[in-house]
Amino acid sequence: MSSTPSRTEKANAIRALAMDAVQKAKSGHPGAPMGMADIAEVLWNDYLKHNPANPEWADRDRFVLSNGHGSMLLYSLLHLSGYDLSIHELQNFRQLHSKTPGHPEYGYAPGVETTTGPLGQGITNAVGMALAEKVLAAQFNREGYELVDHNTYCFLGDGCLMEGISHEACSLAGTLGLGKLIAFYDDNGISIDGEVEGWFTDDTPKRFESYGWHVIPNVDGHDPAAIKAAIEEARSETSKPTIICCKTVIGFGSPNKQGREECHGAPLGDEEIALVRETLGWKHEPFVIPEDLYHAWDGRAKGAEQEDEWNDIFEDYKEAHPELAEEFVRRMKGDLPADFLAKADEYIKQCQADGEKIASRKASQNSLNAYGPLLPEFLGGSADLAGSNLTIWSGSKGVSADDASGNYVYYGVREFGMSAIMNGIALHGGFVPYGATFLMFMEYARNAVRMAALMKQKVIFVYTHDSIGLGEDGPTHQPVEQLTALRATPNLQTWRPCDATESAVSWKMAVSRNDGPSALIFSRQGLAPQARTEEQLANVEKGGYILRDCDGEPEAIIIATGSEVELATAAAEQLSGRKVRVVSMPCAEAFCAQPADYRESVLPSSVRARVAVEAGHKDYWYKFVGFDGAIIGMDTFGESAPAGDLMKHFGITAEKVTEAVEGLLK
């Protein structure tokens, strides 16, 4: 091998690592890494702005592998360019506790910007990252100081483009003029079932032209000069996102399997790998990379120089704009303003003192008006339901292609796209994203909600119209099983407040949470304020607390959330001759995370007579009432009728709660 390796030799290092790791693991996807190696080599060695020694550098370019099944492409790039990802980790590809899981997972290997695998979500995360870059630049850059100035690059394949979410996200990206987003379409014509012409015949260039993207078609994905020319053209177009359509051969270099589905999702086999080595002229043993190739790939010196140049800019920026500089550092670190929690607590006390009957969706908007001025990192939005979700507050300003300095995104009817874009915004840093739709339409977005929880991102999902109580729109719009689905999602906290006070607390807790997302569930109908002592007010954030108690140990406990809390308190009044405790449980996950002695103090195990009431699916509440308890809730879909009629029809009334308690105490 020559002392200065050629581009082909550098790309072949990726191919070799990919096929060897998949073979050793006995599972994986060698085709995409082998097919996209030439594109990756040009991008990473000639254009990508990154510092392997500091993967968290604020102004780095973001690289997203949307076709995440080709994860060995990304792991190879990280290893070769000098990130802290050893050859040992590549040899442990897909093994328990390795940094190289089957699909890229955020938080495992340095340099992995997002978890990908569910196709279409990576490109959507990339849209979120590019949007965050554009808004952050508009908020912080000043004349002579391009503090925020980086690109987002995304690899994606046929599968990503077939997924509906890619339509949602890429359409919005064009409308918002995300000119620093550059996507590389791996147009190899193959998916798991074979040649895609049987089920995917879209004219992709025309599709993206219609979105308002800059399109570079028919690029030879194995010609470095053509790839380089396309990237230059893409980088020169700053008013539109660009898609570079690259014609590639899946499994490039495999004489018997390239261009066929056989190399998409299975090891090549020892005999075929030997033929690949011969075809490519790769004479090295598995997982052996010669030193001259490591040297040619090493991006640490260049990355350190690029970061040093940015640091010099930032030092000058600090002198010229000290307050902005301090704010930039705070926001990129993800720290809350020093006075936020104290001021939030003041507002919560004010809500309690006001005692206003109000829909919790309106209480949510009031909370945004209180917290928004304290949180310049808020980047809100709604999926075309701002007037119903009430997510616009007095300081909201829309983000547009021409003016990105705002703090509110009109996502359009794109629930799934909105949710995955918010994940990308959170991953980029500098923002706390929130976005809203009706609770029913969480169904469209559920996988993105799951991904936020999996990646432990601070994303706030706002869901209004939370039960059959929305009334006449009927069962298509009335959520029943959605609360259960949210609560069953690991690492997601679901808050369903019962009044303005609990609504304010739920926002405070979502904003202050640093290890995962929150879902805030709000009502359409007005909710009565609940009386609380100072101790009860402090206990709201524990997720479950005693709202109304009796003298001595209770005979029965009623557990309720949201709009049904007032039914529970009314039932307790009707049961005045009984010792009945009412527990409000706005967030079951937060309650279950409390120490055992606190949980026991609220729900003593000695009290077996328990009734749960919630206008959602019953099944979730068995964990709190046991099989011997009673649940007032739903086990069918709803109907179209006024809300009051529906509650009576389905038996979600104070009288039914009273009957259930009496039945348990017989």
XYZ file of C-alpha atoms in Angstrom:
666
model
C 0.000 0.000 0.000
C 1.276 3.468 -0.831
C 2.447 5.818 1.893
C -0.441 8.129 1.001
C -3.524 5.943 0.729
C -5.919 6.667 -2.088
C -9.560 7.556 -1.570
C -10.508 4.053 -2.667
C -8.203 2.503 -0.094
C -9.670 4.693 2.638
C -13.206 3.728 1.593
C -12.219 0.063 1.484
C -11.211 0.312 5.146
C -14.879 1.000 5.905
C -15.997 -1.906 3.744
C -13.586 -4.285 5.420
C -14.526 -3.285 8.956
C -18.220 -3.487 8.121
C -18.168 -6.921 6.547
C -15.821 -8.334 9.224
C -17.880 -7.001 12.137
C -21.144 -8.292 10.700
C -19.560 -11.654 10.014
C -18.175 -11.918 13.553
C -21.544 -10.956 15.039
C -23.312 -13.411 12.726
C -25.901 -10.705 12.057
C -26.152 -7.186 10.700
C -26.319 -5.200 7.488
C -23.107 -5.024 5.447
C -24.710 -3.773 2.209
C -25.287 -0.109 3.044
C -21.845 0.533 4.604
C -20.133 -1.057 1.608
C -22.312 0.876 -0.831
C -21.990 4.277 0.872
C -18.312 4.051 1.834
C -17.117 6.274 -1.017
C -19.640 9.005 -0.159
C -18.733 8.836 3.525
C -15.021 9.017 2.789
C -15.343 12.272 0.838
C -17.734 13.867 3.317
C -15.833 12.970 6.471
C -12.331 13.657 5.205
C -12.986 16.796 3.160
C -15.996 18.555 4.660
C -17.284 17.378 8.031
C -16.436 19.920 10.751
C -15.929 17.932 13.921
C -13.393 17.272 16.639
C -13.131 13.603 17.635
C -11.463 14.679 20.885
C -14.511 16.779 21.808
C -17.710 15.242 20.431
C -19.798 17.844 22.287
C -18.283 20.921 20.592
C -21.249 23.245 20.122
C -20.515 24.314 16.546
C -19.679 20.898 15.121
C -21.462 19.655 12.030
C -24.106 17.065 12.833
C -24.012 13.746 10.985
C -27.078 11.488 11.036
C -27.247 7.968 9.638
C -30.990 7.739 9.033
C -30.704 4.269 7.489
C -29.491 3.130 10.887
C -29.348 -0.562 9.998
C -26.060 0.360 8.276
C -24.610 1.201 11.685
C -21.200 -0.310 10.909
C -20.702 2.565 8.481
C -20.968 5.042 11.351
C -18.937 2.954 13.797
C -16.189 2.546 11.212
C -16.114 6.291 10.567
C -15.924 7.091 14.268
C -13.192 4.552 14.884
C -11.070 5.520 11.894
C -11.302 9.278 12.435
C -10.139 9.120 16.032
C -13.151 9.017 18.340
C -12.912 7.024 21.543
C -14.286 3.890 19.937
C -11.725 1.103 19.953
C -11.303 -1.767 17.526
C -12.360 -3.975 20.425
C -15.779 -2.301 20.363
C -16.098 -2.966 16.638
C -15.231 -6.595 17.284
C -18.059 -6.639 19.851
C -20.603 -5.325 17.360
C -24.148 -6.218 18.447
C -22.979 -7.789 21.718
C -24.332 -7.073 25.192
C -23.103 -3.796 26.700
C -20.880 -2.918 23.749
C -20.756 0.651 22.452
C -21.698 -0.703 19.037
C -25.303 -1.944 19.215
C -27.112 -3.190 16.133
C -28.490 0.270 15.391
C -26.779 3.505 16.454
C -27.925 4.484 19.923
C -27.417 7.912 21.408
C -25.277 7.829 24.538
C -23.368 4.645 23.747
C -20.535 5.667 21.426
C -19.156 9.214 21.268
C -20.093 10.895 18.009
C -23.464 9.188 17.623
C -25.803 12.167 17.378
C -29.116 10.311 17.560
C -30.634 6.861 17.818
C -31.721 5.632 14.409
C -33.255 2.454 13.090
C -36.973 3.185 12.798
C -36.697 4.404 9.218
C -37.551 8.001 8.412
C -36.932 9.285 11.925
C -33.234 9.967 11.359
C -33.866 12.385 8.499
C -36.594 13.949 10.636
C -34.192 14.339 13.567
C -31.793 15.935 11.094
C -34.497 18.419 10.104
C -34.861 19.244 13.801
C -31.111 19.736 14.173
C -30.966 21.986 11.122
C -33.946 23.937 12.399
C -32.263 24.340 15.790
C -29.098 25.585 14.083
C -31.038 28.146 12.068
C -33.020 29.454 15.040
C -29.992 29.499 17.349
C -27.976 31.390 14.736
C -30.754 33.939 14.331
C -30.945 34.426 18.086
C -27.207 34.645 18.832
C -25.214 35.601 15.739
C -24.301 39.253 15.464
C -22.593 41.299 12.780
C -19.053 40.043 12.444
C -19.665 37.025 14.682
C -20.924 33.814 13.087
C -21.014 31.997 16.383
C -23.492 29.379 15.160
C -22.532 28.215 11.682
C -22.630 24.497 11.006
C -24.225 22.004 8.661
C -26.370 18.975 9.255
C -25.582 16.029 6.988
C -27.854 13.016 6.707
C -27.537 9.673 4.937
C -30.839 8.007 4.055
C -32.100 5.207 1.871
C -35.170 3.998 0.023
C -36.791 2.817 3.241
C -36.564 6.266 4.835
C -38.168 7.814 1.774
C -40.991 5.294 1.750
C -41.888 6.073 5.355
C -44.594 8.717 5.606
C -42.701 10.702 8.220
C -40.076 11.654 5.620
C -42.789 13.426 3.631
C -43.915 15.348 6.712
C -40.436 16.448 7.726
C -38.909 17.157 4.326
C -41.923 19.190 3.252
C -41.541 21.417 6.313
C -37.765 21.644 5.858
C -38.279 23.121 2.401
C -40.871 25.587 3.657
C -38.552 26.762 6.437
C -35.595 27.114 4.056
C -33.166 24.965 6.042
C -30.235 25.694 3.757
C -27.631 24.004 5.947
C -29.313 20.621 5.729
C -27.719 18.300 3.167
C -29.140 14.823 2.640
C -27.490 11.999 0.699
C -29.984 9.569 -0.817
C -28.494 6.100 -1.206
C -30.335 5.188 -4.394
C -29.348 1.529 -4.695
C -32.756 0.170 -5.695
C -32.733 -2.588 -3.071
C -34.662 -3.169 0.151
C -35.251 -6.293 2.213
C -37.793 -7.750 -0.183
C -35.616 -7.198 -3.251
C -35.654 -4.661 -6.072
C -37.786 -1.712 -4.990
C -39.208 -1.028 -8.447
C -42.035 -3.379 -7.521
C -43.219 -1.091 -4.701
C -41.338 2.209 -4.879
C -41.403 4.083 -8.173
C -41.582 7.669 -6.898
C -39.757 10.333 -8.869
C -37.700 11.380 -5.862
C -36.002 14.404 -7.484
C -39.372 15.848 -8.529
C -40.822 15.115 -5.130
C -38.084 17.087 -3.393
C -38.204 19.871 -5.949
C -41.883 20.267 -5.077
C -40.924 20.584 -1.412
C -38.640 23.503 -2.254
C -35.380 21.569 -1.945
C -32.316 21.963 -4.113
C -31.930 18.641 -5.911
C -28.708 17.197 -7.337
C -29.718 14.066 -9.284
C -27.819 11.108 -10.730
C -24.546 11.420 -8.834
C -22.241 8.410 -9.171
C -21.889 7.351 -5.541
C -18.641 5.564 -6.297
C -16.916 8.494 -8.036
C -15.181 10.706 -5.453
C -14.851 13.598 -7.900
C -18.587 13.549 -8.644
C -19.406 13.288 -4.941
C -17.101 16.194 -4.123
C -18.625 18.368 -6.855
C -22.123 17.612 -5.539
C -21.173 18.536 -1.985
C -19.626 21.804 -3.177
C -22.835 22.632 -5.020
C -24.953 21.717 -2.006
C -22.899 23.850 0.360
C -23.165 26.846 -1.960
C -26.989 26.731 -1.830
C -27.834 28.293 1.530
C -31.488 29.195 1.052
C -32.782 25.657 0.503
C -32.023 22.211 1.902
C -30.279 19.946 -0.602
C -30.717 16.305 -1.464
C -27.889 14.618 -3.348
C -29.263 11.560 -5.146
C -26.417 9.060 -5.285
C -26.547 5.999 -7.508
C -24.762 3.252 -5.598
C -24.331 -0.499 -5.626
C -25.367 -2.111 -2.374
C -22.625 -4.383 -1.043
C -20.070 -2.814 -3.426
C -17.082 -5.118 -3.813
C -18.906 -8.389 -3.217
C -18.660 -10.243 -6.547
C -21.636 -12.548 -5.958
C -23.908 -10.480 -3.718
C -23.453 -6.818 -4.613
C -26.545 -5.195 -6.069
C -28.803 -7.825 -4.514
C -30.921 -8.109 -1.392
C -28.718 -10.986 -0.133
C -26.187 -8.457 1.175
C -28.726 -6.107 2.729
C -29.330 -7.710 6.099
C -27.145 -10.784 6.510
C -23.445 -11.615 6.821
C -21.695 -12.189 3.508
C -20.158 -15.466 4.647
C -16.499 -16.407 4.953
C -16.131 -17.527 1.337
C -17.673 -14.357 -0.067
C -15.608 -12.158 2.272
C -12.467 -13.819 0.949
C -13.615 -12.953 -2.570
C -14.325 -9.349 -1.506
C -10.771 -9.044 -0.183
C -9.474 -10.308 -3.484
C -11.756 -8.053 -5.531
C -10.863 -4.929 -3.550
C -7.200 -5.798 -3.170
C -7.600 -5.712 0.599
C -4.805 -7.935 1.914
C -5.234 -7.445 5.633
C -6.628 -9.768 8.274
C -10.036 -9.079 9.839
C -10.073 -5.877 11.920
C -6.527 -4.959 10.905
C -6.089 -1.420 9.582
C -2.560 -0.370 8.523
C -1.052 2.629 10.297
C -0.863 4.735 7.143
C -4.624 4.338 6.724
C -5.252 5.296 10.341
C -3.059 8.340 9.797
C -4.918 9.283 6.620
C -8.275 9.032 8.396
C -7.294 10.716 11.675
C -9.408 13.837 12.109
C -8.152 14.929 15.517
C -5.547 17.498 14.478
C -7.821 19.135 11.930
C -10.748 19.044 14.336
C -8.731 20.627 17.141
C -7.650 23.392 14.780
C -11.249 24.038 13.715
C -12.430 24.153 17.299
C -9.559 26.477 18.249
C -10.597 28.857 15.478
C -14.144 28.838 16.815
C -12.909 29.379 20.366
C -11.046 32.484 19.165
C -14.291 33.782 17.641
C -16.112 33.045 20.870
C -13.530 34.912 22.959
C -14.033 38.008 20.810
C -17.798 37.481 20.982
C -17.631 37.396 24.787
C -15.950 40.790 24.823
C -18.394 42.325 22.368
C -21.556 40.638 23.709
C -20.866 39.341 27.232
C -24.492 38.738 28.239
C -25.287 36.882 25.034
C -22.144 34.785 25.433
C -23.094 33.821 28.969
C -26.597 32.965 27.828
C -25.259 30.855 24.944
C -23.084 28.804 27.301
C -25.986 28.282 29.705
C -28.354 27.155 27.020
C -25.913 24.799 25.318
C -25.142 23.215 28.702
C -28.865 22.697 29.246
C -28.906 24.575 32.555
C -32.086 26.343 33.628
C -31.975 30.041 34.541
C -30.869 30.372 38.141
C -34.154 31.909 39.248
C -36.535 29.662 37.330
C -37.508 27.196 40.055
C -38.078 29.895 42.664
C -40.228 31.958 40.303
C -42.116 28.873 39.189
C -42.940 28.093 42.812
C -44.196 31.656 43.276
C -46.486 31.231 40.291
C -47.766 27.885 41.583
C -48.681 29.498 44.908
C -50.480 32.253 43.019
C -52.498 29.672 41.055
C -53.514 28.042 44.310
C -54.528 31.369 45.815
C -56.540 32.409 42.738
C -58.692 29.276 42.817
C -60.065 29.730 39.307
C -62.271 27.163 37.560
C -60.599 26.735 34.209
C -59.904 24.135 31.519
C -56.469 22.709 32.119
C -55.520 23.498 28.504
C -56.136 27.166 29.397
C -54.259 26.719 32.662
C -51.416 25.325 30.553
C -51.403 28.469 28.416
C -51.380 30.590 31.558
C -48.372 28.616 32.776
C -46.626 29.274 29.468
C -47.306 32.985 29.907
C -45.736 32.797 33.356
C -42.759 30.602 32.488
C -42.123 31.680 28.894
C -40.481 35.019 29.759
C -38.126 33.126 32.089
C -37.158 30.531 29.451
C -35.722 31.950 26.223
C -34.803 28.353 25.353
C -38.473 27.469 24.808
C -39.136 26.447 21.195
C -42.819 25.631 21.035
C -45.269 24.524 18.419
C -48.436 22.695 17.522
C -49.577 20.377 14.756
C -52.059 22.884 13.306
C -54.041 23.068 16.540
C -52.588 26.126 18.255
C -56.059 27.617 18.785
C -57.238 24.408 20.478
C -54.060 23.300 22.235
C -53.446 26.883 23.461
C -49.678 26.583 23.060
C -49.122 30.143 21.878
C -48.277 32.506 24.727
C -47.919 36.294 24.798
C -44.226 36.204 23.845
C -44.557 33.677 21.026
C -43.083 34.596 17.672
C -43.318 32.345 14.633
C -40.225 30.904 12.962
C -40.103 31.349 9.190
C -37.654 30.881 6.343
C -36.968 34.629 6.254
C -36.922 35.228 10.013
C -35.844 32.359 12.212
C -35.338 34.425 15.365
C -38.687 33.363 16.831
C -39.609 30.700 19.360
C -42.676 29.020 17.874
C -42.954 26.559 14.992
C -46.148 26.093 13.029
C -45.705 22.394 12.286
C -48.854 21.937 10.222
C -50.788 18.676 10.359
C -47.659 16.628 10.983
C -47.930 15.019 14.436
C -45.277 12.351 13.836
C -42.964 14.743 12.034
C -43.355 17.372 14.755
C -42.469 14.901 17.485
C -39.342 13.553 15.792
C -38.273 17.081 14.788
C -38.523 18.042 18.458
C -36.239 15.114 19.282
C -33.705 16.525 16.831
C -34.021 19.994 18.351
C -33.380 18.604 21.835
C -30.406 16.555 20.631
C -28.892 19.604 18.964
C -28.952 21.556 22.203
C -29.828 25.091 23.158
C -33.601 24.585 23.348
C -36.393 23.017 25.353
C -38.884 21.983 22.659
C -42.571 21.516 23.292
C -45.238 20.616 20.765
C -48.912 19.849 20.926
C -51.791 17.951 19.401
C -54.943 16.237 20.639
C -54.219 13.251 22.879
C -55.910 10.970 20.347
C -53.356 11.891 17.702
C -50.467 10.893 19.887
C -51.119 7.617 18.075
C -49.636 9.069 14.897
C -46.521 10.111 16.803
C -46.062 7.293 19.292
C -42.791 5.951 17.918
C -41.147 9.367 18.142
C -42.388 9.697 21.728
C -40.809 6.324 22.429
C -37.540 7.463 20.850
C -37.451 10.569 23.055
C -37.790 8.320 26.093
C -35.190 5.885 24.798
C -32.707 8.724 24.229
C -33.537 10.435 27.569
C -34.235 13.758 25.882
C -35.955 16.736 27.460
C -38.897 16.963 25.078
C -42.331 18.100 26.230
C -45.315 16.539 24.479
C -48.493 18.530 25.102
C -51.760 16.656 24.585
C -55.150 18.324 25.014
C -58.763 17.106 24.664
C -57.860 14.296 26.988
C -60.982 12.096 27.258
C -64.540 11.429 26.145
C -65.138 14.775 27.842
C -64.322 16.482 24.553
C -67.819 15.467 23.518
C -69.447 15.764 20.127
C -66.415 15.014 17.938
C -67.005 11.388 18.818
C -64.918 8.237 19.247
C -62.487 9.049 16.434
C -61.285 11.978 18.523
C -61.934 10.663 22.030
C -58.868 9.021 23.594
C -59.405 5.870 25.627
C -56.272 3.701 25.602
C -53.722 6.459 24.963
C -52.962 7.295 28.594
C -52.209 3.637 29.252
C -49.865 3.524 26.255
C -48.007 6.603 27.465
C -47.689 5.289 31.005
C -46.422 1.953 29.707
C -43.534 3.703 27.935
C -40.326 3.402 29.987
C -38.704 6.676 31.055
C -41.681 8.820 30.050
C -43.448 10.862 32.718
C -47.137 11.457 32.030
C -48.826 14.298 33.914
C -52.625 14.673 33.933
C -53.382 17.617 36.228
C -56.733 18.209 37.916
C -56.709 22.012 38.072
C -54.677 25.155 37.373
C -52.301 24.492 40.265
C -51.421 20.966 39.181
C -51.088 22.249 35.595
C -48.480 24.773 36.695
C -46.632 22.079 38.636
C -46.660 19.711 35.662
C -45.015 22.344 33.466
C -42.431 23.073 36.149
C -41.569 19.390 36.499
C -41.345 18.817 32.743
C -39.045 21.807 32.287
C -36.806 20.849 35.195
C -36.521 17.169 34.270
C -33.142 16.362 32.687
C -33.270 12.620 32.041
C -36.245 12.157 29.769
C -39.412 13.495 28.146
C -42.753 14.395 29.663
C -46.294 14.174 28.347
C -48.651 16.835 29.686
C -52.321 15.908 29.383
C -54.865 18.718 29.456
C -58.664 18.953 29.336
C -61.023 20.820 27.066
C -63.622 21.261 29.796
C -63.350 23.511 32.849
C -61.940 21.968 36.031
C -62.804 23.090 39.539
C -59.960 24.336 41.746
C -58.997 22.119 44.673
C -58.207 23.356 48.184
C -54.736 22.491 49.465
C -52.618 23.088 52.508
C -49.020 24.185 52.125
C -47.884 20.586 52.636
C -50.305 19.290 50.004
C -49.116 21.928 47.573
C -45.508 20.836 48.101
C -46.481 17.211 47.541
C -48.075 17.742 44.114
C -44.720 17.325 42.402
C -44.339 13.904 44.004
C -46.895 12.674 41.496
C -49.454 11.427 43.992
C -50.600 12.910 47.299
C -53.442 13.039 49.786
C -55.820 15.722 48.559
C -58.692 15.092 50.992
C -58.331 13.015 54.124
C -60.338 11.682 57.035
C -59.676 11.262 60.740
C -57.619 8.187 61.472
C -56.918 5.368 59.052
C -59.244 5.461 56.042
C -61.746 2.730 55.310
C -61.453 3.393 51.589
C -59.229 5.325 49.203
C -60.322 6.964 45.964
C -57.536 7.588 43.450
C -58.201 9.984 40.588
C -56.505 12.112 37.952
C -57.393 15.138 35.881
C -61.046 16.033 35.430
C -62.131 13.067 37.533
C -60.542 14.399 40.727
C -63.572 16.584 41.359
C -65.776 13.500 40.932
C -63.670 11.798 43.585
C -63.971 14.683 46.024
C -67.707 14.935 45.383
C -68.058 11.206 46.079
C -66.112 11.616 49.302
C -68.572 14.315 50.336
C -71.469 11.972 49.611
C -69.734 9.333 51.747
C -69.449 11.663 54.729
C -70.370 8.896 57.106
C -67.382 6.870 55.934
C -63.670 7.396 56.435
C -62.621 8.092 52.867
C -59.319 9.437 51.565
C -58.978 11.064 48.131
C -55.606 10.768 46.411
C -54.847 12.930 43.409
C -52.287 11.213 41.187
C -51.281 13.612 38.396
C -48.168 11.549 37.554
C -48.082 7.880 38.474
C -44.460 7.531 37.326
C -43.304 10.298 39.647
C -45.292 8.775 42.496
C -43.827 5.318 41.933
C -40.332 6.842 42.053
C -40.902 8.177 45.585
C -39.429 6.395 48.621
C -41.425 3.430 49.853
C -42.357 5.111 53.120
C -43.940 8.049 51.298
C -45.905 5.756 48.978
C -47.084 3.778 51.982
C -48.168 6.972 53.753
C -50.363 7.892 50.784
C -51.644 4.418 49.883
C -51.328 2.319 53.056
C -51.252 -1.366 52.225
C -53.672 -2.056 55.087
C -56.465 -0.315 53.168
C -57.758 -2.790 50.611
C -60.906 -0.931 49.622
C -59.652 1.191 46.739
C -61.418 2.810 43.819
C -59.662 4.434 40.876
C -61.497 6.838 38.612
C -60.232 8.114 35.273
C -62.011 8.698 31.967
C -59.564 6.410 30.190
C -58.928 2.692 29.921
C -59.374 0.853 33.202
C -56.587 -1.693 32.972
C -53.699 0.532 34.057
C -55.216 1.154 37.478
C -55.197 -2.442 38.681
C -51.602 -1.876 39.828
C -52.946 0.558 42.445
C -56.318 -0.940 43.426
C -55.571 -4.642 43.003
C -57.979 -7.200 41.613
C -60.252 -6.683 44.598
C -60.586 -2.960 43.984
C -62.907 -1.098 41.649
C -62.188 1.075 38.639
C -64.499 3.666 37.160
C -63.328 4.193 33.605
C -63.572 3.038 30.017
C -63.321 -0.375 28.396
C -65.048 0.562 25.136
C -64.678 3.388 22.655
C -66.694 6.568 23.145
C -69.706 8.038 21.400
C -70.634 11.358 19.810
C -72.672 13.446 22.241
C -72.346 16.395 24.632
C -69.728 15.736 27.282
C -72.139 15.668 30.215
C -74.335 13.091 28.522
C -71.329 10.937 27.752
C -70.063 10.926 31.327
C -73.483 9.783 32.548
C -73.810 7.201 29.760
C -70.446 5.621 30.567
C -70.938 5.855 34.324
C -68.127 8.261 35.054
C -69.952 10.182 37.760
C -69.628 10.925 41.446
C -72.646 8.683 42.072
C -70.941 5.707 40.426
C -67.797 6.340 42.460
C -69.904 6.442 45.610
C -71.616 3.175 44.684
C -68.243 1.530 44.028
C -66.911 2.534 47.456
C -70.079 1.380 49.202
C -69.897 -1.898 47.321
C -66.357 -2.535 48.544
C -67.247 -1.682 52.147
C -70.239 -4.022 52.429
